[in-house]
mmCIF file of C-alpha atoms and ligand atoms in Angstrom:
data_model
loop_
_atom_site.group_PDB
_atom_site.id
_atom_site.type_symbol
_atom_site.label_atom_id
_atom_site.label_comp_id
_atom_site.label_asym_id
_atom_site.label_seq_id
_atom_site.Cartn_x
_atom_site.Cartn_y
_atom_site.Cartn_z
ATOM 1 C CA UNK T 19 -0.149 -3.157 5.455
ATOM 2 C CA UNK T 20 -0.354 0.774 5.457
ATOM 3 C CA UNK T 21 -1.142 3.158 8.385
ATOM 4 C CA UNK T 22 -1.867 6.626 8.632
ATOM 5 C CA UNK T 23 0.348 9.359 9.408
ATOM 6 C CA UNK T 24 -1.392 10.036 12.909
ATOM 7 C CA UNK T 25 -1.182 6.538 13.719
ATOM 8 C CA UNK T 26 2.743 6.354 12.580
ATOM 9 C CA UNK T 27 3.417 9.446 14.998
ATOM 10 C CA UNK T 28 1.675 7.928 17.842
ATOM 11 C CA UNK T 29 4.165 5.162 17.491
ATOM 12 C CA UNK T 30 6.894 7.491 16.970
ATOM 13 C CA UNK T 31 6.206 9.350 20.044
ATOM 14 C CA UNK T 32 6.453 5.858 22.040
ATOM 15 C CA UNK T 33 9.741 5.494 20.781
ATOM 16 C CA UNK T 34 10.635 8.701 21.498
ATOM 17 C CA UNK T 35 10.947 10.589 18.774
ATOM 18 C CA UNK T 36 9.695 14.149 18.639
ATOM 19 C CA UNK T 37 6.490 15.155 16.406
ATOM 20 C CA UNK T 38 4.671 18.395 16.724
ATOM 21 C CA UNK T 39 1.578 18.799 18.770
ATOM 22 C CA UNK T 40 -1.847 17.552 16.796
ATOM 23 C CA UNK T 41 -5.431 16.846 16.875
ATOM 24 C CA UNK T 42 -7.127 14.264 14.858
ATOM 25 C CA UNK T 43 -10.453 15.302 13.629
ATOM 26 C CA UNK T 44 -12.915 13.031 11.752
ATOM 27 C CA UNK T 45 -16.142 15.155 12.008
ATOM 28 C CA UNK T 46 -17.117 18.439 10.446
ATOM 29 C CA UNK T 47 -18.729 19.542 13.519
ATOM 30 C CA UNK T 48 -15.529 18.898 15.592
ATOM 31 C CA UNK T 49 -13.432 21.254 13.442
ATOM 32 C CA UNK T 50 -13.810 24.255 15.614
ATOM 33 C CA UNK T 51 -13.093 22.643 19.097
ATOM 34 C CA UNK T 52 -10.201 20.694 17.320
ATOM 35 C CA UNK T 53 -8.540 23.898 16.106
ATOM 36 C CA UNK T 54 -8.889 25.884 19.411
ATOM 37 C CA UNK T 55 -6.807 23.140 20.900
ATOM 38 C CA UNK T 56 -3.757 23.958 18.873
ATOM 39 C CA UNK T 57 -1.682 27.304 18.468
ATOM 40 C CA UNK T 58 -1.961 28.905 15.343
ATOM 41 C CA UNK T 59 -0.165 29.026 12.521
ATOM 42 C CA UNK T 60 -1.029 25.170 12.097
ATOM 43 C CA UNK T 61 -0.836 22.749 9.065
ATOM 44 C CA UNK T 62 -4.158 20.791 8.112
ATOM 45 C CA UNK T 63 -3.303 17.607 6.712
ATOM 46 C CA UNK T 64 -5.574 15.102 4.849
ATOM 47 C CA UNK T 65 -4.993 11.526 6.543
ATOM 48 C CA UNK T 66 -5.231 9.217 3.513
ATOM 49 C CA UNK T 67 -2.859 6.229 2.577
ATOM 50 C CA UNK T 68 -0.872 8.297 0.001
ATOM 51 C CA UNK T 69 2.330 9.901 -0.082
ATOM 52 C CA UNK T 70 2.465 13.301 -2.042
ATOM 53 C CA UNK T 71 -0.205 14.785 -0.278
ATOM 54 C CA UNK T 72 1.231 18.325 -0.164
ATOM 55 C CA UNK T 73 1.284 18.594 -3.988
ATOM 56 C CA UNK T 74 -2.252 17.348 -4.552
ATOM 57 C CA UNK T 75 -3.586 20.313 -1.970
ATOM 58 C CA UNK T 76 -3.916 17.891 1.046
ATOM 59 C CA UNK T 77 -1.505 19.676 3.287
ATOM 60 C CA UNK T 78 -1.783 23.456 3.948
ATOM 61 C CA UNK T 79 -0.555 26.007 6.276
ATOM 62 C CA UNK T 80 -2.966 28.097 7.794
ATOM 63 C CA UNK T 81 -1.905 31.433 9.794
ATOM 64 C CA UNK T 82 -5.207 32.467 11.147
ATOM 65 C CA UNK T 83 -8.167 30.731 13.225
ATOM 66 C CA UNK T 84 -10.536 31.577 10.289
ATOM 67 C CA UNK T 85 -8.127 30.614 7.628
ATOM 68 C CA UNK T 86 -7.446 27.048 9.398
ATOM 69 C CA UNK T 87 -11.310 26.611 9.670
ATOM 70 C CA UNK T 88 -11.787 27.393 5.770
ATOM 71 C CA UNK T 89 -8.798 25.081 5.141
ATOM 72 C CA UNK T 90 -10.103 22.172 7.353
ATOM 73 C CA UNK T 91 -13.528 22.454 5.971
ATOM 74 C CA UNK T 92 -12.343 22.339 2.251
ATOM 75 C CA UNK T 93 -9.732 19.413 3.106
ATOM 76 C CA UNK T 94 -12.044 17.022 5.091
ATOM 77 C CA UNK T 95 -14.204 15.377 2.689
ATOM 78 C CA UNK T 96 -12.187 16.391 -0.482
ATOM 79 C CA UNK T 97 -11.426 13.612 -2.988
ATOM 80 C CA UNK T 98 -7.632 14.062 -3.231
ATOM 81 C CA UNK T 99 -6.073 13.175 -6.601
ATOM 82 C CA UNK T 100 -2.469 12.076 -5.600
ATOM 83 C CA UNK T 101 0.094 10.931 -8.285
ATOM 84 C CA UNK T 102 0.950 8.092 -5.988
ATOM 85 C CA UNK T 103 -2.569 6.267 -4.968
ATOM 86 C CA UNK T 104 -5.075 7.700 -7.376
ATOM 87 C CA UNK T 105 -8.247 9.291 -5.740
ATOM 88 C CA UNK T 106 -8.838 9.200 -2.112
ATOM 89 C CA UNK T 107 -11.759 10.415 -0.102
ATOM 90 C CA UNK T 108 -10.268 12.272 2.849
ATOM 91 C CA UNK T 109 -12.357 11.057 6.002
ATOM 92 C CA UNK T 110 -9.692 12.190 8.664
ATOM 93 C CA UNK T 111 -7.820 15.627 8.986
ATOM 94 C CA UNK T 112 -4.667 16.176 11.400
ATOM 95 C CA UNK T 113 -4.684 19.609 12.625
ATOM 96 C CA UNK T 114 -1.009 19.930 13.375
ATOM 97 C CA UNK T 115 1.046 22.882 15.047
ATOM 98 C CA UNK T 116 3.377 24.462 12.429
ATOM 99 C CA UNK T 117 7.248 24.149 13.129
ATOM 100 C CA UNK T 118 9.889 26.574 12.073
ATOM 101 C CA UNK T 119 11.752 24.914 9.796
ATOM 102 C CA UNK T 120 15.332 25.627 9.199
ATOM 103 C CA UNK T 121 16.496 22.389 7.278
ATOM 104 C CA UNK T 122 14.497 19.335 5.781
ATOM 105 C CA UNK T 123 15.901 16.169 5.642
ATOM 106 C CA UNK T 124 14.920 12.441 4.513
ATOM 107 C CA UNK T 125 15.440 9.327 6.703
ATOM 108 C CA UNK T 126 14.161 5.784 6.264
ATOM 109 C CA UNK T 127 14.851 2.198 6.940
ATOM 110 C CA UNK T 128 13.741 -0.459 4.868
ATOM 111 C CA UNK T 129 14.446 -3.895 3.458
ATOM 112 C CA UNK T 130 16.985 -4.704 0.634
ATOM 113 C CA UNK T 131 16.123 -7.573 -0.425
ATOM 114 C CA UNK T 132 18.913 -8.255 -2.939
ATOM 115 C CA UNK T 133 21.313 -7.825 -0.081
ATOM 116 C CA UNK T 134 19.168 -9.684 2.401
ATOM 117 C CA UNK T 135 19.491 -6.897 5.110
ATOM 118 C CA UNK T 136 17.905 -3.433 6.382
ATOM 119 C CA UNK T 137 19.112 -0.535 4.629
ATOM 120 C CA UNK T 138 19.854 2.900 6.238
ATOM 121 C CA UNK T 139 18.806 5.907 3.713
ATOM 122 C CA UNK T 140 19.246 9.429 4.663
ATOM 123 C CA UNK T 141 19.440 12.689 2.460
ATOM 124 C CA UNK T 142 19.593 16.457 2.866
ATOM 125 C CA UNK T 143 17.225 16.782 0.280
ATOM 126 C CA UNK T 144 13.999 16.311 2.759
ATOM 127 C CA UNK T 145 10.506 17.209 1.804
ATOM 128 C CA UNK T 146 10.724 15.857 -1.807
ATOM 129 C CA UNK T 147 9.679 12.891 -3.922
ATOM 130 C CA UNK T 148 13.140 10.697 -2.996
ATOM 131 C CA UNK T 149 12.619 8.929 -6.127
ATOM 132 C CA UNK T 150 12.921 12.069 -7.845
ATOM 133 C CA UNK T 151 16.243 12.980 -5.758
ATOM 134 C CA UNK T 152 17.695 9.576 -6.610
ATOM 135 C CA UNK T 153 17.249 10.241 -10.571
ATOM 136 C CA UNK T 154 18.370 13.839 -10.508
ATOM 137 C CA UNK T 155 20.989 14.067 -7.698
ATOM 138 C CA UNK T 156 21.748 10.522 -6.663
ATOM 139 C CA UNK T 157 25.219 11.672 -4.646
ATOM 140 C CA UNK T 158 22.867 13.250 -2.017
ATOM 141 C CA UNK T 159 21.479 10.107 -0.988
ATOM 142 C CA UNK T 160 23.182 8.236 1.521
ATOM 143 C CA UNK T 161 22.696 4.475 2.017
ATOM 144 C CA UNK T 162 24.218 1.948 4.550
ATOM 145 C CA UNK T 163 23.366 -1.772 4.622
ATOM 146 C CA UNK T 164 23.035 -3.191 8.163
ATOM 147 C CA UNK T 165 24.554 -6.557 8.130
ATOM 148 C CA UNK T 166 25.754 -6.615 11.635
ATOM 149 C CA UNK T 167 25.297 -4.033 14.144
ATOM 150 C CA UNK T 168 23.714 -0.599 13.533
ATOM 151 C CA UNK T 169 26.033 2.081 13.925
ATOM 152 C CA UNK T 170 24.616 5.095 12.063
ATOM 153 C CA UNK T 171 26.951 7.924 13.200
ATOM 154 C CA UNK T 172 29.559 7.649 10.342
ATOM 155 C CA UNK T 173 26.692 8.228 7.645
ATOM 156 C CA UNK T 174 24.865 10.798 9.474
ATOM 157 C CA UNK T 175 28.030 12.654 10.174
ATOM 158 C CA UNK T 176 28.223 13.418 6.169
ATOM 159 C CA UNK T 177 25.238 15.692 6.615
ATOM 160 C CA UNK T 178 27.719 18.254 8.174
ATOM 161 C CA UNK T 179 25.384 19.340 11.142
ATOM 162 C CA UNK T 180 27.218 20.111 14.441
ATOM 163 C CA UNK T 181 27.509 17.673 17.338
ATOM 164 C CA UNK T 182 24.451 18.097 19.105
ATOM 165 C CA UNK T 183 22.350 17.766 16.035
ATOM 166 C CA UNK T 184 24.213 15.225 14.778
ATOM 167 C CA UNK T 185 23.347 13.326 18.271
ATOM 168 C CA UNK T 186 19.594 13.809 17.952
ATOM 169 C CA UNK T 187 19.348 12.462 14.414
ATOM 170 C CA UNK T 188 21.275 9.574 15.541
ATOM 171 C CA UNK T 189 18.996 8.809 18.268
ATOM 172 C CA UNK T 190 16.213 9.091 15.740
ATOM 173 C CA UNK T 191 18.046 6.613 13.547
ATOM 174 C CA UNK T 192 18.205 4.286 16.473
ATOM 175 C CA UNK T 193 14.708 4.515 17.679
ATOM 176 C CA UNK T 194 13.470 3.579 13.863
ATOM 177 C CA UNK T 195 15.581 0.826 13.929
ATOM 178 C CA UNK T 196 14.403 -0.530 17.432
ATOM 179 C CA UNK T 197 10.875 -0.014 15.513
ATOM 180 C CA UNK T 198 11.115 -1.737 12.436
ATOM 181 C CA UNK T 199 12.617 -4.701 14.200
ATOM 182 C CA UNK T 200 10.230 -5.098 17.276
ATOM 183 C CA UNK T 201 7.103 -4.033 15.093
ATOM 184 C CA UNK T 202 7.916 -6.099 11.826
ATOM 185 C CA UNK T 203 7.588 -3.278 9.806
ATOM 186 C CA UNK T 204 8.888 -3.243 6.158
ATOM 187 C CA UNK T 205 9.468 0.460 5.826
ATOM 188 C CA UNK T 206 9.778 3.269 8.590
ATOM 189 C CA UNK T 207 10.162 6.769 6.715
ATOM 190 C CA UNK T 208 10.335 10.211 7.830
ATOM 191 C CA UNK T 209 10.105 12.822 5.030
ATOM 192 C CA UNK T 210 10.559 15.607 5.959
ATOM 193 C CA UNK T 211 12.684 15.143 9.177
ATOM 194 C CA UNK T 212 13.195 18.844 10.128
ATOM 195 C CA UNK T 213 15.804 20.647 11.993
ATOM 196 C CA UNK T 214 14.017 23.592 13.507
ATOM 197 C CA UNK T 215 14.832 27.143 14.003
ATOM 198 C CA UNK T 216 15.640 26.272 17.699
ATOM 199 C CA UNK T 217 18.001 23.312 16.840
ATOM 200 C CA UNK T 218 15.440 20.537 17.803
ATOM 201 C CA UNK T 219 14.857 17.667 15.438
ATOM 202 C CA UNK T 220 11.344 16.871 14.750
ATOM 203 C CA UNK T 221 9.479 14.196 12.552
ATOM 204 C CA UNK T 222 6.875 16.479 10.086
ATOM 205 C CA UNK T 223 5.813 13.389 8.214
ATOM 206 C CA UNK T 224 5.458 9.577 9.051
ATOM 207 C CA UNK T 225 5.187 6.554 7.101
ATOM 208 C CA UNK T 226 5.455 2.948 8.216
ATOM 209 C CA UNK T 227 4.310 -0.038 6.437
ATOM 210 C CA UNK T 228 4.094 -3.592 8.024
ATOM 211 C CA UNK T 229 4.810 -7.092 6.906
ATOM 212 C CA UNK T 230 0.944 -8.671 6.728
ATOM 213 C CA UNK T 231 2.522 -12.108 7.266
ATOM 214 C CA UNK T 232 3.822 -10.805 10.853
ATOM 215 C CA UNK T 233 0.670 -9.247 11.766
ATOM 216 C CA UNK T 234 -0.532 -12.023 13.854
ATOM 217 C CA UNK T 235 2.078 -11.400 16.465
ATOM 218 C CA UNK T 236 1.155 -7.619 16.716
ATOM 219 C CA UNK T 237 -2.356 -7.501 17.634
ATOM 220 C CA UNK T 238 -1.936 -3.625 18.435
ATOM 221 C CA UNK T 239 -0.517 -3.030 14.907
ATOM 222 C CA UNK T 240 -3.247 -4.968 13.133
ATOM 223 C CA UNK T 241 -5.854 -3.095 14.843
ATOM 224 C CA UNK T 242 -4.536 0.171 13.166
ATOM 225 C CA UNK T 243 -5.789 -1.179 9.997
ATOM 226 C CA UNK T 244 -8.231 1.174 8.161
ATOM 227 C CA UNK T 245 -10.667 -0.464 6.267
ATOM 228 C CA UNK T 246 -11.770 2.416 4.263
ATOM 229 C CA UNK T 247 -8.563 2.738 2.650
ATOM 230 C CA UNK T 248 -8.418 -0.709 1.246
ATOM 231 C CA UNK T 249 -9.203 -1.644 -1.995
ATOM 232 C CA UNK T 250 -12.945 -3.008 -1.326
ATOM 233 C CA UNK T 251 -12.299 -6.296 -3.630
ATOM 234 C CA UNK T 252 -9.131 -6.944 -1.720
ATOM 235 C CA UNK T 253 -10.976 -6.849 1.432
ATOM 236 C CA UNK T 254 -13.660 -9.057 0.193
ATOM 237 C CA UNK T 255 -11.120 -11.592 -1.171
ATOM 238 C CA UNK T 256 -9.420 -11.713 2.331
ATOM 239 C CA UNK T 257 -12.883 -12.597 3.981
ATOM 240 C CA UNK T 258 -12.841 -15.942 1.589
ATOM 241 C CA UNK T 259 -9.024 -16.594 1.967
ATOM 242 C CA UNK T 260 -8.250 -15.513 -1.556
ATOM 243 C CA UNK T 261 -5.029 -13.905 -2.618
ATOM 244 C CA UNK T 262 -6.185 -11.043 -4.840
ATOM 245 C CA UNK T 263 -4.566 -7.932 -5.829
ATOM 246 C CA UNK T 264 -5.899 -5.563 -8.183
ATOM 247 C CA UNK T 265 -3.784 -4.274 -11.076
ATOM 248 C CA UNK T 266 -4.388 -1.780 -13.961
ATOM 249 C CA UNK T 267 -4.685 -4.109 -17.173
ATOM 250 C CA UNK T 268 -7.674 -5.742 -19.012
ATOM 251 C CA UNK T 269 -7.113 -9.348 -18.708
ATOM 252 C CA UNK T 270 -8.614 -10.873 -15.417
ATOM 253 C CA UNK T 271 -7.026 -14.065 -14.497
ATOM 254 C CA UNK T 272 -7.854 -16.913 -12.365
ATOM 255 C CA UNK T 273 -5.045 -19.276 -11.169
ATOM 256 C CA UNK T 274 -4.327 -21.833 -8.757
ATOM 257 C CA UNK T 275 -0.531 -21.352 -7.099
ATOM 258 C CA UNK T 276 1.314 -18.101 -6.710
ATOM 259 C CA UNK T 277 3.871 -19.288 -8.867
ATOM 260 C CA UNK T 278 1.307 -20.098 -11.693
ATOM 261 C CA UNK T 279 -0.305 -16.722 -11.410
ATOM 262 C CA UNK T 280 3.104 -14.939 -11.871
ATOM 263 C CA UNK T 281 3.682 -17.157 -14.751
ATOM 264 C CA UNK T 282 0.212 -16.598 -16.404
ATOM 265 C CA UNK T 283 0.765 -12.937 -15.907
ATOM 266 C CA UNK T 284 3.916 -13.025 -17.755
ATOM 267 C CA UNK T 285 1.998 -15.094 -20.451
ATOM 268 C CA UNK T 286 -0.629 -12.295 -20.867
ATOM 269 C CA UNK T 287 2.194 -9.893 -21.162
ATOM 270 C CA UNK T 288 3.584 -11.945 -24.025
ATOM 271 C CA UNK T 289 0.235 -11.841 -25.605
ATOM 272 C CA UNK T 290 0.706 -8.068 -25.797
ATOM 273 C CA UNK T 291 -1.874 -7.429 -23.062
ATOM 274 C CA UNK T 292 -1.864 -6.898 -19.081
ATOM 275 C CA UNK T 293 -3.318 -8.725 -16.345
ATOM 276 C CA UNK T 294 -6.234 -6.823 -14.651
ATOM 277 C CA UNK T 295 -5.210 -8.633 -11.272
ATOM 278 C CA UNK T 296 -3.265 -11.281 -9.476
ATOM 279 C CA UNK T 297 -5.758 -13.870 -8.047
ATOM 280 C CA UNK T 298 -4.588 -17.290 -6.578
ATOM 281 C CA UNK T 299 -7.460 -19.280 -5.373
ATOM 282 C CA UNK T 300 -5.260 -21.538 -3.208
ATOM 283 C CA UNK T 301 -4.937 -25.626 -3.433
ATOM 284 C CA UNK T 302 -8.119 -26.805 -1.896
ATOM 285 C CA UNK T 303 -10.519 -24.371 -3.202
ATOM 286 C CA UNK T 304 -14.241 -25.569 -3.020
ATOM 287 C CA UNK T 305 -16.591 -24.522 -5.946
ATOM 288 C CA UNK T 306 -18.144 -21.990 -3.762
ATOM 289 C CA UNK T 307 -14.974 -20.459 -3.220
ATOM 290 C CA UNK T 308 -14.249 -20.391 -6.963
ATOM 291 C CA UNK T 309 -17.619 -18.614 -7.348
ATOM 292 C CA UNK T 310 -16.650 -15.831 -4.804
ATOM 293 C CA UNK T 311 -13.465 -15.508 -6.567
ATOM 294 C CA UNK T 312 -14.999 -15.566 -10.119
ATOM 295 C CA UNK T 313 -17.518 -12.480 -8.709
ATOM 296 C CA UNK T 314 -14.727 -10.558 -7.178
ATOM 297 C CA UNK T 315 -12.753 -10.627 -10.590
ATOM 298 C CA UNK T 316 -15.186 -9.568 -12.861
ATOM 299 C CA UNK T 317 -16.308 -6.822 -10.832
ATOM 300 C CA UNK T 318 -13.399 -4.892 -12.191
ATOM 301 C CA UNK T 319 -15.197 -2.636 -14.923
ATOM 302 C CA UNK T 320 -11.743 -2.613 -17.023
ATOM 303 C CA UNK T 321 -11.997 -6.251 -18.140
ATOM 304 C CA UNK T 322 -11.743 -7.400 -21.685
ATOM 305 C CA UNK T 323 -11.583 -10.867 -21.155
ATOM 306 C CA UNK T 324 -10.966 -13.562 -18.250
ATOM 307 C CA UNK T 325 -8.061 -16.093 -18.539
ATOM 308 C CA UNK T 326 -8.548 -18.952 -16.265
ATOM 309 C CA UNK T 327 -5.473 -21.164 -16.041
ATOM 310 C CA UNK T 328 -5.751 -23.933 -13.565
ATOM 311 C CA UNK T 329 -3.505 -27.032 -12.784
ATOM 312 C CA UNK T 330 -5.728 -29.352 -10.819
ATOM 313 C CA UNK T 331 -3.807 -31.202 -8.212
ATOM 314 C CA UNK T 332 -5.460 -30.909 -4.713
ATOM 315 C CA UNK T 333 -7.818 -28.524 -6.478
ATOM 316 C CA UNK T 334 -10.182 -30.664 -8.758
ATOM 317 C CA UNK T 335 -11.102 -29.241 -12.111
ATOM 318 C CA UNK T 336 -14.584 -30.266 -11.960
ATOM 319 C CA UNK T 337 -14.836 -28.293 -9.003
ATOM 320 C CA UNK T 338 -13.423 -25.085 -10.702
ATOM 321 C CA UNK T 339 -15.703 -25.745 -13.655
ATOM 322 C CA UNK T 340 -18.968 -25.846 -11.569
ATOM 323 C CA UNK T 341 -17.791 -22.911 -9.654
ATOM 324 C CA UNK T 342 -17.258 -20.738 -12.700
ATOM 325 C CA UNK T 343 -20.398 -22.312 -14.343
ATOM 326 C CA UNK T 344 -22.356 -21.048 -11.085
ATOM 327 C CA UNK T 345 -20.937 -17.644 -11.217
ATOM 328 C CA UNK T 346 -21.367 -16.758 -14.666
ATOM 329 C CA UNK T 347 -25.150 -17.897 -14.711
ATOM 330 C CA UNK T 348 -25.991 -15.766 -11.874
ATOM 331 C CA UNK T 349 -23.565 -12.820 -12.985
ATOM 332 C CA UNK T 350 -24.650 -12.536 -17.011
ATOM 333 C CA UNK T 351 -21.516 -11.444 -18.322
ATOM 334 C CA UNK T 352 -20.596 -11.534 -21.742
ATOM 335 C CA UNK T 353 -16.816 -11.129 -21.895
ATOM 336 C CA UNK T 354 -14.602 -13.787 -23.555
ATOM 337 C CA UNK T 355 -13.648 -16.236 -21.222
ATOM 338 C CA UNK T 356 -10.501 -18.689 -21.852
ATOM 339 C CA UNK T 357 -9.968 -21.707 -19.879
ATOM 340 C CA UNK T 358 -6.706 -23.723 -19.689
ATOM 341 C CA UNK T 359 -7.216 -26.853 -17.337
ATOM 342 C CA UNK T 360 -4.940 -29.533 -16.617
ATOM 343 C CA UNK T 361 -4.867 -32.256 -13.986
ATOM 344 C CA UNK T 362 -7.014 -33.838 -11.724
ATOM 345 C CA UNK T 363 -10.762 -34.699 -13.242
ATOM 346 C CA UNK T 364 -9.836 -32.202 -16.439
ATOM 347 C CA UNK T 365 -12.339 -34.328 -18.571
ATOM 348 C CA UNK T 366 -15.202 -33.949 -16.079
ATOM 349 C CA UNK T 367 -14.321 -30.387 -15.802
ATOM 350 C CA UNK T 368 -14.724 -29.898 -19.511
ATOM 351 C CA UNK T 369 -17.751 -31.659 -19.701
ATOM 352 C CA UNK T 370 -19.361 -29.271 -17.034
ATOM 353 C CA UNK T 371 -18.528 -26.441 -19.196
ATOM 354 C CA UNK T 372 -19.332 -28.026 -22.349
ATOM 355 C CA UNK T 373 -22.827 -28.679 -21.113
ATOM 356 C CA UNK T 374 -23.435 -25.476 -19.275
ATOM 357 C CA UNK T 375 -24.799 -23.600 -22.494
ATOM 358 C CA UNK T 376 -22.114 -20.740 -21.788
ATOM 359 C CA UNK T 377 -19.640 -19.891 -24.288
ATOM 360 C CA UNK T 378 -16.130 -20.741 -23.145
ATOM 361 C CA UNK T 379 -12.889 -21.066 -25.112
ATOM 362 C CA UNK T 380 -11.069 -23.992 -23.861
ATOM 363 C CA UNK T 381 -7.439 -24.159 -25.031
ATOM 364 C CA UNK T 382 -5.204 -27.045 -24.996
ATOM 365 C CA UNK T 383 -1.916 -25.406 -24.119
ATOM 366 C CA UNK T 384 -0.480 -22.038 -23.253
ATOM 367 C CA UNK T 385 0.425 -21.202 -26.923
ATOM 368 C CA UNK T 386 -3.064 -21.363 -27.805
ATOM 369 C CA UNK T 387 -3.877 -19.338 -24.988
ATOM 370 C CA UNK T 388 -1.465 -16.678 -26.215
ATOM 371 C CA UNK T 389 -3.131 -16.420 -29.673
ATOM 372 C CA UNK T 390 -6.508 -16.408 -28.301
ATOM 373 C CA UNK T 391 -5.869 -13.476 -25.966
ATOM 374 C CA UNK T 392 -3.553 -11.637 -28.655
ATOM 375 C CA UNK T 393 -6.800 -11.745 -30.885
ATOM 376 C CA UNK T 394 -8.810 -9.871 -28.129
HETATM 377 P P1 LIG C 5 3.470 14.759 1.962
HETATM 378 O O1 LIG C 5 4.763 14.166 1.708
HETATM 379 O O2 LIG C 5 2.242 13.548 1.764
HETATM 380 O O3 LIG C 5 3.319 15.727 0.909
HETATM 381 P P2 LIG C 5 3.982 15.964 4.427
HETATM 382 O O4 LIG C 5 3.567 15.758 5.692
HETATM 383 O O5 LIG C 5 5.419 15.653 4.064
HETATM 384 O O6 LIG C 5 3.069 15.159 3.335
HETATM 385 O O7 LIG C 5 3.861 17.484 4.279
HETATM 386 C C1 LIG C 5 4.362 18.341 3.015
HETATM 387 C C2 LIG C 5 5.239 19.503 3.398
HETATM 388 O O8 LIG C 5 4.306 20.472 4.077
HETATM 389 C C3 LIG C 5 6.601 19.244 4.318
HETATM 390 O O9 LIG C 5 7.657 18.803 3.325
HETATM 391 C C4 LIG C 5 6.906 20.288 4.997
HETATM 392 O O10 LIG C 5 7.357 21.311 4.445
HETATM 393 C C5 LIG C 5 5.367 20.885 5.327
HETATM 394 N N1 LIG C 5 4.588 20.352 6.764
HETATM 395 C C6 LIG C 5 3.995 19.289 6.962
HETATM 396 N N2 LIG C 5 3.795 19.450 8.392
HETATM 397 C C7 LIG C 5 4.236 20.699 8.779
HETATM 398 C C8 LIG C 5 4.152 21.293 10.165
HETATM 399 N N3 LIG C 5 3.696 20.550 11.026
HETATM 400 N N4 LIG C 5 4.777 22.474 10.108
HETATM 401 C C9 LIG C 5 5.443 23.012 9.101
HETATM 402 N N5 LIG C 5 5.441 22.383 7.944
HETATM 403 C C10 LIG C 5 4.970 21.361 7.880
HETATM 404 MG MG1 LIG C 6 6.103 13.723 3.494
#
């Protein structure tokens, strides 16, 4: 789960990390009042779940009260076209006091899955896209794998600051480490962490991602979820206990079991196409659940076809066929639907589809599925 910059900065404050003074504003009529509460110059920042807001015109410096009013009015409600997250409507802005920056740094902690530990990453090239820095000047990024106790001093010393500033950065690193562990975060990132002209060290940006599977033990974190930022279909799927993730391809797939779903996406790729989604309907899905799943699936406007790949174990093929038939009858869709069913009550399932009066291509095996999908 992602949260907004302003929410992440509140958490930073709880962990003793300095952030600039700021006011959150959600309504146009509150803009004047909000700006009068911070000192000028200030920075107006779009609060959307995306990085690179600055480049997209979502972070702007205002050097007078009038200027701040104009900028705030133009950013609040705008559609931000970010390279990272597509088009995002700005429903909230953060009005933040401008900091006099001497140096911008990058600092983060995240999972290193290959090494099964947390990685601590710092760079003197803050404020930029870190993936770009990794490509163009990898020698400017320092990484430490935390296998045992977290002792960041040796790495931070490489940045070449005096002792006072080095210790301040160390304290921030230790706070971030505490935060990632205590709150079950999967990423904590400050880009940029700045050294100011007065030798303070302040977090100007804040990004925290949380492990969804651990949210049940952090009510206060789960409460930070902003449903407007989530994909509406993914939200709908969560309501019905379906694992659905929207992707960019054109072949919708409905599968039971995450492993089979991954393999199905590979098969689609093999046929020269891309999956439009990941959808695992789970083991014991009822025909109603299948119907909901199918409705969510085909609400995607990019679809060229749907591939249903089901291994009927706990999920019975006749339940599946019933659910799909109902969904299609109600929705009147006319894109090709390819079905591969194996397992419990497969014959009954095939009969339901055959007698439905609707058009399905039932394939016997995955090779046949590939051939059919290739021709779409
Ligand atoms: P994003 O990473 O989404 O573009 P940031 O919060 O990192 O957004 O802001 C982009 C840039 O704007 C920062 O790298 C920094 O140079 C500048 N900036 C952001 N907040 C402030 C602030 N309070 N004072 C001065 N400059 C700021
Ligand atoms: Mg940033």
